[in-house]
Every structure is written in C-alpha cells, then in structure tokens.
C-alpha cells in the first residue's frame, strides 16, 4: 500500500507514483523533524508578506519556496521526504502551485504537515485579478441594456470571462450569468438580498473556485430569490420579485464588485452576512450549542466538513473573528429542517463552541443574550470533498471539540446506510460532548454506529478505555473485530495538532493512505 502523507507538503507529487525514500526519510521521521526546534521556515518563525517576485527568487532545491492557496511555504527541507520525488516537487517551486496541487490531490489538508515551513502570505494585491467596476452611466447601460417590459431574447455570450445580462416583465427581474461551468447545481449558488444590495457567489471545481457579483439594485425587491441552473451549460438565472409591480426599470442598478471570472477560493474577497443568536444551550460544563439564524433573503449552503468564520462586533467598535464548523442541532433524529440536505440552503447554522474564560472571542460570545444581532457569518471555506465518502464506511477519530467537523460526516454516512465508528478522546467524563446523544445514535443504528470513549484522566468509576491516542487503543477499536478492514474504510481525524500528527502516524503504519484519510485542522 502507498505510504500515508498527511495532507502533503507536495504541490505536485502524484501519490500514485511513489519514489523510494532513503532510510530515515519516512513520514514518521518528517513528523519528528517538524516537532523539533529546527527552523524549517528559514525565517525564525516570523511570518511576512511575500510578493510573487520574491517567491520566484526561491526556485532551486537548496532554496525552495512555493505557494498554495495564498500561503507561502519553505519546502527546502522536505525534498528527501517527498513520496512523489524531487522532480515532481520542483515543478511547483518558485510559483503559486495551487493549480498543480489541485490536479493531483486537492482534497488533502496540507496545513498540519507544513505548519513549521510557513513563511507567510502571498500578497493579496498581487494575486487578485483586476476588478471590474462599472460606475459611469454609459458603462452601466452598455453592461445592462434597457429591456422592454416583455421578456427579452438574449444572445449567447462570447467565451472567456463570466458574462451577465438581465430581463424584466411587469412583476419580476431576472439576472442571468453565463458561467460556462458544466455540472453546476443550485446549492453552489449563494445569494444575499439586503435592502437593495444583491450579492451572488457561484462555486465551481468542487467548491475550490468562485465567482462574485454584487450590485446595488435601482429598485427594491422582495427578500427572496429563485435560482435556476443549467447543468449542461452553467447558465444561472436568478429571479427577483418586484415590490412595485408594473414599474419599468431603466437599468438594473450600479455594480459594486464583479469578478472577471472564477478565481481560487483562497483569493476571494471576504463577505459576511448578519445573523441573530436565536438559541444557546449548555452541552457540558464549558461547551454550548449556539444557533445563528439568518433573515429572509440569505440563502447559502455549507458543504459537509467545511467551516465558516464568525465575526463578533464589540462595544468599542472593534471586531473579533474565529473559525467554526457547523453541526446538526438534533444529533439522534437529525431532522431535515435542522440538517440541510444537498438541495437546501441554510436558514440556521448550529455550532458547538467551547468557552474559554481568558479567550477574548468565546468570553464575549458567552455574554451575548438570545436575540443579539452583533454576529456575522462568512462564506464557507474548506477543502474536504464529499465525493471521498462515496461507498465508504467512516472511521472518525476526534479529541475534544475536534468532534465538530465529523458530526455532519457521520450523519451523511448513516443516511446512506453505511457504517460509522467513532473513537472519541477526552480528558474526563465531564468533558465528553454529547455523550447521551451519541448513545441514542448507537441505539438507533445498532449495526451502523459504534462509539468508543477514551479518557486520559478518568475517575475510579470509569469502566471504559483509558489513555491517549496509541497503537493499542486503535487495535482495540478501529483495528479490531468490530471494524473489519474490508477496503471500504475512510478515516477522518480532528483535534489538537499533536493529536492529529500522532494519529496519522499510527494510521500510516496500519496501511492507510492519502486516498483513505483526511485530517481537519484542529
């Protein structure tokens, strides 16, 4: 079997074409090196902004930098550890290697593997494509010709960038975007109507590229949008209902920001939508379930295993931002309205959040009362592909709040009549999140769901497993008779960085490969 490389440092190496590594250059050896005091970044661990010109200067084996999703890494030390060989790794050196990386294994989470190699961020102003800003009236009229009240016949756009058009009748306005992205579906189109401000984001390429369009409409519309997508042509139609019917619009509005085409998600501008804290429930002594609800007109989908950023405005005018993964509200029943299907947009998102008394974000969040609207939620981001789960049973290995990205994955697998085995590490019984809920899930799916609780500091009454992540623990749980290795298992791991690295090392020694493991950042 192929050797497991955690999320990988390679931007280009093909995991199916392995190169024999020298003794002392295994994954375990790389992990040991990253956990040592060695300065793998070469910058004394001081992060800085890197221009494309500066990146291009580090383009040889003895001084090798590359960029993936806007972050620059020094991979000089990794050449002898790279399973794909030095030649493959050299293809990405000195450039933005995101596209090369995505051609081979875009699903891999490389942040844990390369965290000690991080040099800094590739300057955003040099990465972003030119923004099309149409503000003058002649430009607006050229982009949006005045249509008659009847539906217009629209000619096919030229190839290249995304093109737009619009049409109207007495009761509605339809905005049309020709993306030429085959295979789009409605859940890949996010919309936001906030007064007259209309924002659209369309995802493509397994959600890893996106197109943004934002316009200030000339007239008010109802806070709802009907989305129609052509799977074969990528044509997106967005139907808006006029508030003042029979009113003829002489133009659609004033464009604010429009991408010229699809760009990497990591380079897309930030966009936040306002939410209301509608529910706060205690889960254990320091973890709460927060429900954020969005007003009508805010429609979007968060892919399984992806996270969003929460922005909290403080009284002094400042703001704090943290990343969290949405979960389901009712784990045992997982009602459709609380766990969006593949065709539903989210009206509410639910988060399991641990409160730290000294943590500026969580302590401020803990003080909020239900009904507070000072929280904003970003577009989703991530790199997990749901397609990896097709026809797979899941091995879920989590520590503490690392359970959050694995909850929806588990539900998705159970809904598809496949098996989930969860090994859940905590310090004490009081720290276990959703202990009773997981027990109910076991009763509901006796042949499909199994949970193993492991405590590092149990009391004398604890009858379950004890200790930390180890070969013996995995032998008792996922490598035992209750979880047969029939070639259909896919492992998902999340927790603190050291926990992730040790777990991946153990999975590697057990024969798991890049194609059968995904590690989420803790």
Short mmCIF file of C-alpha atoms in Angstrom, two decimals:
data_model
loop_
_atom_site.label_atom_id
_atom_site.label_comp_id
_atom_site.label_asym_id
_atom_site.label_seq_id
_atom_site.Cartn_x
_atom_site.Cartn_y
_atom_site.Cartn_z
CA UNK A 1 0.00 0.00 0.00
CA UNK A 2 1.08 3.58 -0.58
CA UNK A 3 2.59 5.35 2.40
CA UNK A 4 0.35 7.95 4.00
CA UNK A 5 1.42 11.56 3.69
CA UNK A 6 -0.63 13.83 5.87
CA UNK A 7 -2.30 16.31 3.88
CA UNK A 8 1.02 16.55 1.98
CA UNK A 9 3.66 19.15 1.57
CA UNK A 10 3.80 18.42 -2.11
CA UNK A 11 2.15 20.76 -4.51
CA UNK A 12 2.69 18.46 -7.41
CA UNK A 13 3.62 14.93 -6.36
CA UNK A 14 1.35 12.19 -7.61
CA UNK A 15 0.55 9.78 -4.74
CA UNK A 16 0.11 7.02 -7.26
CA UNK A 17 3.71 7.34 -8.47
CA UNK A 18 5.78 6.89 -5.37
CA UNK A 19 9.55 7.25 -5.14
CA UNK A 20 11.57 5.02 -2.84
CA UNK A 21 12.72 7.10 0.11
CA UNK A 22 16.09 6.86 1.81
CA UNK A 23 16.28 5.37 5.32
CA UNK A 24 15.33 7.96 7.90
CA UNK A 25 13.05 9.82 5.47
CA UNK A 26 9.69 8.30 6.32
CA UNK A 27 6.53 10.14 7.35
CA UNK A 28 7.38 9.41 10.99
CA UNK A 29 10.81 10.99 10.51
CA UNK A 30 9.23 14.10 8.96
CA UNK A 31 6.82 14.42 11.88
CA UNK A 32 9.72 14.15 14.31
CA UNK A 33 11.55 16.88 12.39
CA UNK A 34 8.54 19.22 12.44
CA UNK A 35 8.18 18.68 16.18
CA UNK A 36 11.85 19.54 16.81
CA UNK A 37 13.30 23.01 17.31
CA UNK A 38 14.55 23.16 13.71
CA UNK A 39 13.70 26.36 11.88
CA UNK A 40 12.12 24.82 8.77
CA UNK A 41 10.70 28.13 7.55
CA UNK A 42 14.13 29.75 7.49
CA UNK A 43 12.65 32.98 8.84
CA UNK A 44 12.87 32.34 12.57
CA UNK A 45 9.11 31.59 12.51
CA UNK A 46 8.37 35.27 11.81
CA UNK A 47 5.63 35.50 9.22
CA UNK A 48 5.76 38.12 6.48
CA UNK A 49 4.04 39.12 3.26
CA UNK A 50 5.68 37.71 0.13
CA UNK A 51 5.42 39.22 -3.34
CA UNK A 52 5.37 36.98 -6.45
CA UNK A 53 8.77 38.40 -7.40
CA UNK A 54 10.27 37.41 -4.06
CA UNK A 55 8.66 33.97 -4.30
CA UNK A 56 10.18 33.48 -7.76
CA UNK A 57 13.69 34.06 -6.38
CA UNK A 58 13.44 30.92 -4.19
CA UNK A 59 13.34 28.48 -7.09
CA UNK A 60 16.02 25.83 -6.57
CA UNK A 61 16.42 22.69 -4.50
CA UNK A 62 18.63 24.40 -1.91
CA UNK A 63 16.24 27.36 -1.52
CA UNK A 64 12.74 26.22 -2.41
CA UNK A 65 9.55 28.15 -1.69
CA UNK A 66 6.10 27.50 -3.11
CA UNK A 67 2.63 28.92 -2.56
CA UNK A 68 -0.61 27.01 -2.01
CA UNK A 69 -3.92 28.85 -1.59
CA UNK A 70 -2.26 32.16 -0.81
CA UNK A 71 0.23 30.83 1.75
CA UNK A 72 3.98 30.54 1.09
CA UNK A 73 5.96 27.55 2.41
CA UNK A 74 9.67 26.80 2.51
CA UNK A 75 9.86 23.18 1.32
CA UNK A 76 13.67 23.01 1.11
CA UNK A 77 13.81 20.50 3.97
CA UNK A 78 11.04 18.35 2.51
CA UNK A 79 12.67 17.21 -0.75
CA UNK A 80 14.04 13.93 0.62
CA UNK A 81 10.75 13.19 2.39
CA UNK A 82 8.54 13.76 -0.65
CA UNK A 83 6.99 10.44 -1.83
CA UNK A 84 6.49 11.79 -5.35
CA UNK A 85 10.18 12.50 -5.87
CA UNK A 86 12.27 15.64 -6.11
CA UNK A 87 11.46 16.29 -9.77
CA UNK A 88 7.75 16.45 -9.11
CA UNK A 89 8.19 18.82 -6.17
CA UNK A 90 10.45 21.09 -8.23
CA UNK A 91 7.58 21.74 -10.65
CA UNK A 92 5.89 23.87 -8.00
CA UNK A 93 8.92 25.70 -6.63
CA UNK A 94 9.07 29.48 -7.03
CA UNK A 95 5.45 29.85 -8.14
CA UNK A 96 1.86 29.71 -6.95
CA UNK A 97 1.48 25.92 -7.12
CA UNK A 98 -2.21 25.77 -6.16
CA UNK A 99 -3.40 24.58 -9.56
CA UNK A 100 -0.67 21.92 -9.75
CA UNK A 101 -1.58 20.71 -6.27
CA UNK A 102 -5.28 20.57 -7.16
CA UNK A 103 -4.61 18.49 -10.26
CA UNK A 104 -3.40 15.61 -8.11
CA UNK A 105 -4.99 15.63 -4.65
CA UNK A 106 -6.84 18.85 -3.93
CA UNK A 107 -8.71 17.14 -1.05
CA UNK A 108 -5.58 16.81 1.05
CA UNK A 109 -5.24 19.05 4.10
CA UNK A 110 -1.59 20.13 3.94
CA UNK A 111 -1.62 22.74 6.74
CA UNK A 112 -0.66 20.33 9.53
CA UNK A 113 2.21 18.85 7.53
CA UNK A 114 3.68 22.22 6.55
CA UNK A 115 2.87 24.41 9.54
CA UNK A 116 6.55 24.64 10.60
CA UNK A 117 7.50 25.54 6.99
CA UNK A 118 5.17 28.53 6.75
CA UNK A 119 6.94 31.68 5.56
CA UNK A 120 3.94 33.98 5.23
CA UNK A 121 1.12 35.08 2.94
CA UNK A 122 1.41 35.75 -0.76
CA UNK A 123 0.49 39.41 -1.13
CA UNK A 124 -3.21 39.61 -1.87
CA UNK A 125 -2.99 42.72 -4.02
CA UNK A 126 -0.69 40.86 -6.39
CA UNK A 127 -2.89 37.74 -6.54
CA UNK A 128 -6.32 39.22 -7.13
CA UNK A 129 -7.48 39.58 -10.72
CA UNK A 130 -8.49 43.05 -11.86
CA UNK A 131 -11.90 44.02 -10.51
CA UNK A 132 -14.44 45.24 -13.00
CA UNK A 133 -16.01 48.38 -11.57
CA UNK A 134 -18.72 49.88 -13.74
CA UNK A 135 -19.84 53.14 -12.22
CA UNK A 136 -20.43 55.61 -15.03
CA UNK A 137 -23.85 55.63 -16.64
CA UNK A 138 -22.57 54.79 -20.15
CA UNK A 139 -20.80 51.71 -18.77
CA UNK A 140 -23.89 50.61 -16.85
CA UNK A 141 -26.06 50.99 -19.95
CA UNK A 142 -23.57 49.04 -22.01
CA UNK A 143 -23.48 46.21 -19.50
CA UNK A 144 -27.24 46.26 -18.88
CA UNK A 145 -29.21 47.45 -21.92
CA UNK A 146 -32.68 48.77 -21.21
CA UNK A 147 -35.14 45.95 -21.93
CA UNK A 148 -38.79 46.29 -22.86
CA UNK A 149 -41.46 45.09 -20.44
CA UNK A 150 -41.71 41.78 -22.24
CA UNK A 151 -39.08 39.10 -21.77
CA UNK A 152 -36.01 39.76 -23.91
CA UNK A 153 -34.28 37.36 -26.24
CA UNK A 154 -30.66 37.22 -25.12
CA UNK A 155 -27.86 36.24 -27.44
CA UNK A 156 -25.17 33.81 -26.33
CA UNK A 157 -22.14 35.50 -24.77
CA UNK A 158 -18.59 35.22 -26.01
CA UNK A 159 -16.20 32.75 -24.45
CA UNK A 160 -13.79 33.74 -21.69
CA UNK A 161 -14.93 35.62 -18.63
CA UNK A 162 -18.33 35.25 -16.98
CA UNK A 163 -20.84 37.48 -18.77
CA UNK A 164 -24.11 38.84 -17.46
CA UNK A 165 -27.44 40.10 -18.71
CA UNK A 166 -30.89 40.83 -17.34
CA UNK A 167 -34.51 40.96 -18.35
CA UNK A 168 -37.78 42.04 -16.79
CA UNK A 169 -41.52 41.84 -17.04
CA UNK A 170 -44.19 43.66 -15.05
CA UNK A 171 -43.69 41.63 -11.86
CA UNK A 172 -40.12 40.36 -11.85
CA UNK A 173 -36.50 40.88 -12.81
CA UNK A 174 -34.19 38.07 -13.90
CA UNK A 175 -30.42 38.36 -13.63
CA UNK A 176 -28.55 35.94 -15.90
CA UNK A 177 -24.93 34.84 -15.53
CA UNK A 178 -23.28 32.75 -18.24
CA UNK A 179 -20.58 30.84 -16.37
CA UNK A 180 -19.85 28.02 -18.86
CA UNK A 181 -19.19 25.80 -15.83
CA UNK A 182 -20.76 22.44 -16.60
CA UNK A 183 -22.17 20.41 -13.73
CA UNK A 184 -23.26 23.32 -11.51
CA UNK A 185 -26.22 22.75 -9.21
CA UNK A 186 -28.34 25.16 -7.20
CA UNK A 187 -26.54 24.60 -3.90
CA UNK A 188 -23.37 26.06 -5.47
CA UNK A 189 -25.13 29.41 -5.88
CA UNK A 190 -25.26 31.61 -2.76
CA UNK A 191 -27.39 34.76 -2.73
CA UNK A 192 -27.85 37.66 -0.36
CA UNK A 193 -30.54 40.32 -0.57
CA UNK A 194 -30.05 43.10 1.97
CA UNK A 195 -32.27 46.02 1.08
CA UNK A 196 -31.30 46.90 -2.48
CA UNK A 197 -27.89 45.25 -2.21
CA UNK A 198 -27.81 41.99 -4.16
CA UNK A 199 -24.78 39.70 -3.80
CA UNK A 200 -24.16 36.45 -5.66
CA UNK A 201 -21.38 33.90 -5.28
CA UNK A 202 -21.10 30.87 -7.56
CA UNK A 203 -18.76 27.97 -6.73
CA UNK A 204 -17.17 25.61 -9.24
CA UNK A 205 -14.40 22.99 -9.40
CA UNK A 206 -15.51 21.12 -6.27
CA UNK A 207 -16.14 24.44 -4.49
CA UNK A 208 -12.47 25.45 -4.74
CA UNK A 209 -13.05 28.33 -7.19
CA UNK A 210 -15.72 31.01 -7.08
CA UNK A 211 -17.20 33.97 -8.93
CA UNK A 212 -18.57 37.04 -7.11
CA UNK A 213 -21.12 39.56 -8.35
CA UNK A 214 -22.55 42.43 -6.30
CA UNK A 215 -24.91 45.17 -7.43
CA UNK A 216 -26.95 47.93 -5.79
CA UNK A 217 -30.37 47.47 -7.42
CA UNK A 218 -32.17 50.53 -8.69
CA UNK A 219 -35.43 49.48 -7.01
CA UNK A 220 -36.37 47.34 -4.02
CA UNK A 221 -37.28 43.66 -4.44
CA UNK A 222 -38.78 41.03 -2.19
CA UNK A 223 -36.19 39.28 0.04
CA UNK A 224 -36.26 36.01 -1.87
CA UNK A 225 -34.54 34.71 -4.96
CA UNK A 226 -35.43 31.75 -7.19
CA UNK A 227 -32.30 30.12 -8.60
CA UNK A 228 -32.32 28.06 -11.79
CA UNK A 229 -29.14 26.39 -13.01
CA UNK A 230 -28.39 24.60 -16.26
CA UNK A 231 -26.21 21.55 -15.56
CA UNK A 232 -25.09 21.35 -19.18
CA UNK A 233 -24.19 25.00 -19.91
CA UNK A 234 -23.63 26.56 -16.47
CA UNK A 235 -26.19 29.29 -17.16
CA UNK A 236 -27.53 30.70 -13.87
CA UNK A 237 -30.84 32.57 -13.72
CA UNK A 238 -31.85 34.48 -10.59
CA UNK A 239 -35.49 35.56 -10.42
CA UNK A 240 -36.29 38.58 -8.21
CA UNK A 241 -39.83 39.76 -7.48
CA UNK A 242 -40.53 43.48 -7.82
CA UNK A 243 -42.16 45.20 -4.88
CA UNK A 244 -43.64 47.86 -7.17
CA UNK A 245 -45.18 45.77 -9.91
CA UNK A 246 -45.63 47.26 -13.38
CA UNK A 247 -42.79 49.68 -12.63
CA UNK A 248 -40.40 49.69 -15.59
CA UNK A 249 -36.73 49.61 -14.61
CA UNK A 250 -34.49 51.68 -16.89
CA UNK A 251 -31.41 49.88 -15.60
CA UNK A 252 -30.67 47.04 -13.23
CA UNK A 253 -28.55 49.07 -10.86
CA UNK A 254 -25.00 50.15 -10.05
CA UNK A 255 -22.33 47.48 -9.96
CA UNK A 256 -20.15 47.48 -6.88
CA UNK A 257 -17.82 44.48 -7.25
CA UNK A 258 -17.70 41.91 -10.01
CA UNK A 259 -15.04 39.28 -10.61
CA UNK A 260 -13.99 38.91 -14.23
CA UNK A 261 -14.02 35.16 -13.86
CA UNK A 262 -13.69 32.30 -11.42
CA UNK A 263 -10.78 32.64 -9.02
CA UNK A 264 -9.29 30.40 -6.31
CA UNK A 265 -11.45 30.44 -3.20
CA UNK A 266 -8.44 31.44 -1.09
CA UNK A 267 -8.15 34.67 -3.10
CA UNK A 268 -11.83 35.61 -2.99
CA UNK A 269 -12.88 38.74 -1.07
CA UNK A 270 -14.42 38.33 2.36
CA UNK A 271 -18.18 38.62 2.59
CA UNK A 272 -20.17 38.44 5.83
CA UNK A 273 -23.92 38.23 6.37
CA UNK A 274 -25.69 39.31 9.54
CA UNK A 275 -27.20 36.64 11.81
CA UNK A 276 -29.23 36.59 15.01
CA UNK A 277 -28.34 34.45 18.03
CA UNK A 278 -31.62 32.59 18.43
CA UNK A 279 -30.63 29.78 20.79
CA UNK A 280 -27.93 28.98 23.35
CA UNK A 281 -27.93 25.59 25.07
CA UNK A 282 -25.44 24.16 27.55
CA UNK A 283 -23.89 20.87 26.41
CA UNK A 284 -21.41 20.32 29.23
CA UNK A 285 -19.60 22.43 31.81
CA UNK A 286 -17.81 24.61 29.21
CA UNK A 287 -19.33 23.80 25.80
CA UNK A 288 -22.50 25.42 24.44
CA UNK A 289 -24.62 24.88 21.36
CA UNK A 290 -25.19 28.21 19.60
CA UNK A 291 -27.83 28.62 16.88
CA UNK A 292 -27.50 31.53 14.45
CA UNK A 293 -30.48 32.34 12.24
CA UNK A 294 -30.43 34.39 9.05
CA UNK A 295 -33.13 36.77 7.83
CA UNK A 296 -35.11 36.03 4.69
CA UNK A 297 -33.03 36.72 1.61
CA UNK A 298 -29.88 35.00 2.85
CA UNK A 299 -29.52 31.65 1.09
CA UNK A 300 -26.37 29.54 1.06
CA UNK A 301 -25.10 26.02 1.65
CA UNK A 302 -22.15 24.92 3.80
CA UNK A 303 -20.55 21.76 2.35
CA UNK A 304 -20.04 18.84 4.71
CA UNK A 305 -16.71 19.18 6.54
CA UNK A 306 -16.32 22.90 5.76
CA UNK A 307 -16.19 25.80 8.22
CA UNK A 308 -17.20 29.46 8.34
CA UNK A 309 -15.78 32.49 10.09
CA UNK A 310 -17.81 34.17 12.82
CA UNK A 311 -17.24 37.89 13.25
CA UNK A 312 -18.30 39.44 16.55
CA UNK A 313 -18.60 43.23 16.83
CA UNK A 314 -17.57 44.62 20.21
CA UNK A 315 -18.84 47.71 22.01
CA UNK A 316 -15.61 49.63 21.36
CA UNK A 317 -16.12 49.29 17.60
CA UNK A 318 -13.54 46.54 17.09
CA UNK A 319 -14.31 43.06 15.80
CA UNK A 320 -13.07 39.54 16.55
CA UNK A 321 -13.06 36.68 14.03
CA UNK A 322 -12.81 32.93 14.66
CA UNK A 323 -13.47 29.85 12.50
CA UNK A 324 -16.03 27.18 13.45
CA UNK A 325 -17.59 24.17 11.73
CA UNK A 326 -21.42 23.99 11.62
CA UNK A 327 -23.03 20.86 13.04
CA UNK A 328 -26.54 19.44 13.28
CA UNK A 329 -28.83 20.57 16.08
CA UNK A 330 -30.53 17.30 17.00
CA UNK A 331 -28.00 14.52 16.60
CA UNK A 332 -30.17 11.42 17.18
CA UNK A 333 -33.10 12.50 14.99
CA UNK A 334 -31.30 14.90 12.65
CA UNK A 335 -34.48 16.45 11.30
CA UNK A 336 -34.27 17.62 7.72
CA UNK A 337 -35.00 21.21 8.73
CA UNK A 338 -32.08 21.18 11.17
CA UNK A 339 -29.62 19.34 8.91
CA UNK A 340 -29.74 20.81 5.40
CA UNK A 341 -29.83 18.30 2.59
CA UNK A 342 -27.81 18.65 -0.58
CA UNK A 343 -30.56 20.77 -2.17
CA UNK A 344 -31.43 23.01 0.75
CA UNK A 345 -29.91 26.31 1.75
CA UNK A 346 -29.28 27.06 5.41
CA UNK A 347 -31.72 29.25 7.33
CA UNK A 348 -29.89 28.49 10.59
CA UNK A 349 -26.45 27.21 11.48
CA UNK A 350 -25.52 25.43 14.71
CA UNK A 351 -22.13 25.44 16.41
CA UNK A 352 -20.59 23.57 19.33
CA UNK A 353 -18.25 26.11 20.95
CA UNK A 354 -16.03 25.68 23.98
CA UNK A 355 -15.95 28.75 26.21
CA UNK A 356 -12.55 29.85 27.48
CA UNK A 357 -12.68 32.35 30.35
CA UNK A 358 -9.50 34.02 29.10
CA UNK A 359 -10.45 33.76 25.42
CA UNK A 360 -11.48 37.17 24.04
CA UNK A 361 -13.85 35.76 21.41
CA UNK A 362 -15.59 32.98 23.32
CA UNK A 363 -15.91 35.01 26.52
CA UNK A 364 -17.57 37.83 24.53
CA UNK A 365 -19.80 35.30 22.77
CA UNK A 366 -20.78 33.79 26.11
CA UNK A 367 -22.04 37.19 27.31
CA UNK A 368 -24.47 37.58 24.41
CA UNK A 369 -28.17 37.11 25.06
CA UNK A 370 -30.56 35.40 22.70
CA UNK A 371 -31.81 37.89 20.12
CA UNK A 372 -28.43 39.59 19.76
CA UNK A 373 -27.58 40.51 16.17
CA UNK A 374 -23.94 41.57 16.51
CA UNK A 375 -22.66 38.35 14.87
CA UNK A 376 -21.80 38.00 11.20
CA UNK A 377 -21.06 34.80 9.29
CA UNK A 378 -18.71 34.44 6.32
CA UNK A 379 -18.98 32.31 3.23
CA UNK A 380 -17.85 28.71 3.86
CA UNK A 381 -14.30 27.60 3.22
CA UNK A 382 -12.50 24.25 3.30
CA UNK A 383 -11.03 21.54 1.11
CA UNK A 384 -12.93 18.40 2.07
CA UNK A 385 -14.70 16.68 -0.84
CA UNK A 386 -17.89 14.79 -0.17
CA UNK A 387 -17.05 12.56 -3.13
CA UNK A 388 -14.35 10.94 -0.99
CA UNK A 389 -17.12 9.34 1.07
CA UNK A 390 -18.85 7.58 -1.81
CA UNK A 391 -19.39 3.90 -0.97
CA UNK A 392 -17.24 4.30 2.14
CA UNK A 393 -17.62 3.47 5.80
CA UNK A 394 -16.12 6.10 8.09
CA UNK A 395 -13.60 5.81 10.89
CA UNK A 396 -13.91 9.06 12.92
CA UNK A 397 -11.12 9.83 15.38
CA UNK A 398 -11.59 13.04 17.40
CA UNK A 399 -10.33 14.79 20.50
CA UNK A 400 -12.49 17.32 22.37
CA UNK A 401 -14.16 19.89 20.14
CA UNK A 402 -12.43 18.22 17.21
CA UNK A 403 -15.68 16.27 17.03
CA UNK A 404 -17.43 19.18 15.27
CA UNK A 405 -16.38 18.61 11.62
CA UNK A 406 -17.06 14.90 11.99
CA UNK A 407 -20.68 15.19 13.13
CA UNK A 408 -22.23 16.01 9.76
CA UNK A 409 -19.95 13.48 8.07
CA UNK A 410 -21.26 10.78 10.40
CA UNK A 411 -24.88 11.75 9.75
CA UNK A 412 -24.29 11.78 5.99
CA UNK A 413 -22.80 8.28 6.12
CA UNK A 414 -25.63 6.89 8.28
CA UNK A 415 -28.24 8.38 5.98
CA UNK A 416 -26.62 6.45 3.14
CA UNK A 417 -26.84 3.18 5.07
CA UNK A 418 -23.14 2.82 5.72
CA UNK A 419 -21.15 2.31 8.92
CA UNK A 420 -19.55 4.86 11.27
CA UNK A 421 -17.06 4.00 14.01
CA UNK A 422 -16.18 6.90 16.32
CA UNK A 423 -13.19 6.92 18.68
CA UNK A 424 -13.66 9.99 20.88
CA UNK A 425 -10.86 11.18 23.19
CA UNK A 426 -11.49 13.49 26.16
CA UNK A 427 -9.84 14.32 29.46
CA UNK A 428 -12.68 13.50 31.90
CA UNK A 429 -16.28 12.30 31.75
CA UNK A 430 -17.46 15.88 32.28
CA UNK A 431 -15.61 16.91 29.12
CA UNK A 432 -17.42 14.47 26.84
CA UNK A 433 -19.55 16.36 24.32
CA UNK A 434 -22.95 14.83 23.51
CA UNK A 435 -22.33 11.61 25.42
CA UNK A 436 -26.04 10.77 25.71
CA UNK A 437 -26.77 11.85 22.15
CA UNK A 438 -24.12 9.50 20.78
CA UNK A 439 -25.58 6.74 22.94
CA UNK A 440 -29.01 7.37 21.40
CA UNK A 441 -27.43 7.21 17.96
CA UNK A 442 -25.97 3.79 18.84
CA UNK A 443 -29.43 2.58 19.85
CA UNK A 444 -30.98 3.96 16.69
CA UNK A 445 -28.34 2.43 14.41
CA UNK A 446 -27.09 -0.67 16.32
CA UNK A 447 -25.47 -2.22 13.26
CA UNK A 448 -24.18 1.02 11.72
CA UNK A 449 -22.86 3.22 14.52
CA UNK A 450 -20.35 2.46 17.27
CA UNK A 451 -18.70 4.94 19.65
CA UNK A 452 -15.63 4.32 21.81
CA UNK A 453 -14.96 6.88 24.56
CA UNK A 454 -11.34 7.19 25.72
CA UNK A 455 -10.40 9.29 28.78
CA UNK A 456 -6.90 10.48 29.66
CA UNK A 457 -7.81 11.43 33.26
CA UNK A 458 -10.72 9.16 34.24
CA UNK A 459 -12.12 8.76 37.74
CA UNK A 460 -12.14 5.41 39.52
CA UNK A 461 -15.68 4.63 38.38
CA UNK A 462 -14.83 4.85 34.67
CA UNK A 463 -15.14 1.44 33.02
CA UNK A 464 -14.24 2.48 29.50
CA UNK A 465 -10.93 2.87 27.68
CA UNK A 466 -8.16 4.91 29.29
CA UNK A 467 -5.14 6.74 27.93
CA UNK A 468 -4.18 8.80 24.91
CA UNK A 469 -4.04 8.02 21.21
CA UNK A 470 -1.87 4.92 20.80
CA UNK A 471 -1.40 1.77 18.77
CA UNK A 472 -3.08 -0.30 21.47
CA UNK A 473 -6.15 1.97 21.57
CA UNK A 474 -6.56 1.74 17.80
CA UNK A 475 -6.03 -2.03 17.94
CA UNK A 476 -8.90 -2.28 20.43
CA UNK A 477 -11.22 -0.04 18.41
CA UNK A 478 -10.84 0.58 14.67
CA UNK A 479 -8.39 -2.23 14.00
CA UNK A 480 -10.36 -4.77 15.99
CA UNK A 481 -13.09 -7.19 15.01
CA UNK A 482 -15.86 -4.59 15.36
CA UNK A 483 -14.44 -2.59 12.46
CA UNK A 484 -13.24 -5.01 9.76
CA UNK A 485 -10.78 -3.71 7.18
CA UNK A 486 -12.63 -4.67 4.00
CA UNK A 487 -11.14 -1.90 1.88
CA UNK A 488 -14.15 0.40 2.28
CA UNK A 489 -12.99 2.42 5.29
CA UNK A 490 -12.23 6.14 5.13
CA UNK A 491 -10.66 7.81 8.18
CA UNK A 492 -11.39 11.36 9.34
CA UNK A 493 -9.23 12.91 12.07
CA UNK A 494 -9.58 16.16 14.05
CA UNK A 495 -8.18 17.54 17.28
CA UNK A 496 -5.07 19.40 18.53
CA UNK A 497 -2.09 19.42 16.14
CA UNK A 498 0.00 16.92 18.12
CA UNK A 499 -3.00 14.58 18.35
CA UNK A 500 -3.54 14.77 14.58
CA UNK A 501 0.09 14.08 13.73
CA UNK A 502 0.34 11.08 16.08
CA UNK A 503 -2.95 9.66 14.81
CA UNK A 504 -1.82 9.99 11.20
CA UNK A 505 1.46 8.28 12.04
CA UNK A 506 -0.44 5.36 13.54
CA UNK A 507 -2.85 5.17 10.59
CA UNK A 508 0.10 5.21 8.21
CA UNK A 509 1.66 2.23 9.98
CA UNK A 510 -1.73 0.47 9.76
CA UNK A 511 -1.77 0.82 5.97
CA UNK A 512 -4.00 3.87 5.46
CA UNK A 513 -3.05 6.08 2.50
CA UNK A 514 -3.61 9.61 1.20
CA UNK A 515 -6.74 8.42 -0.57
CA UNK A 516 -8.29 6.97 2.60
CA UNK A 517 -7.54 9.64 5.25
CA UNK A 518 -8.48 13.28 5.73
CA UNK A 519 -7.18 15.38 8.62
CA UNK A 520 -9.12 18.50 9.61
CA UNK A 521 -7.24 21.37 11.24
CA UNK A 522 -7.86 21.32 14.99
#
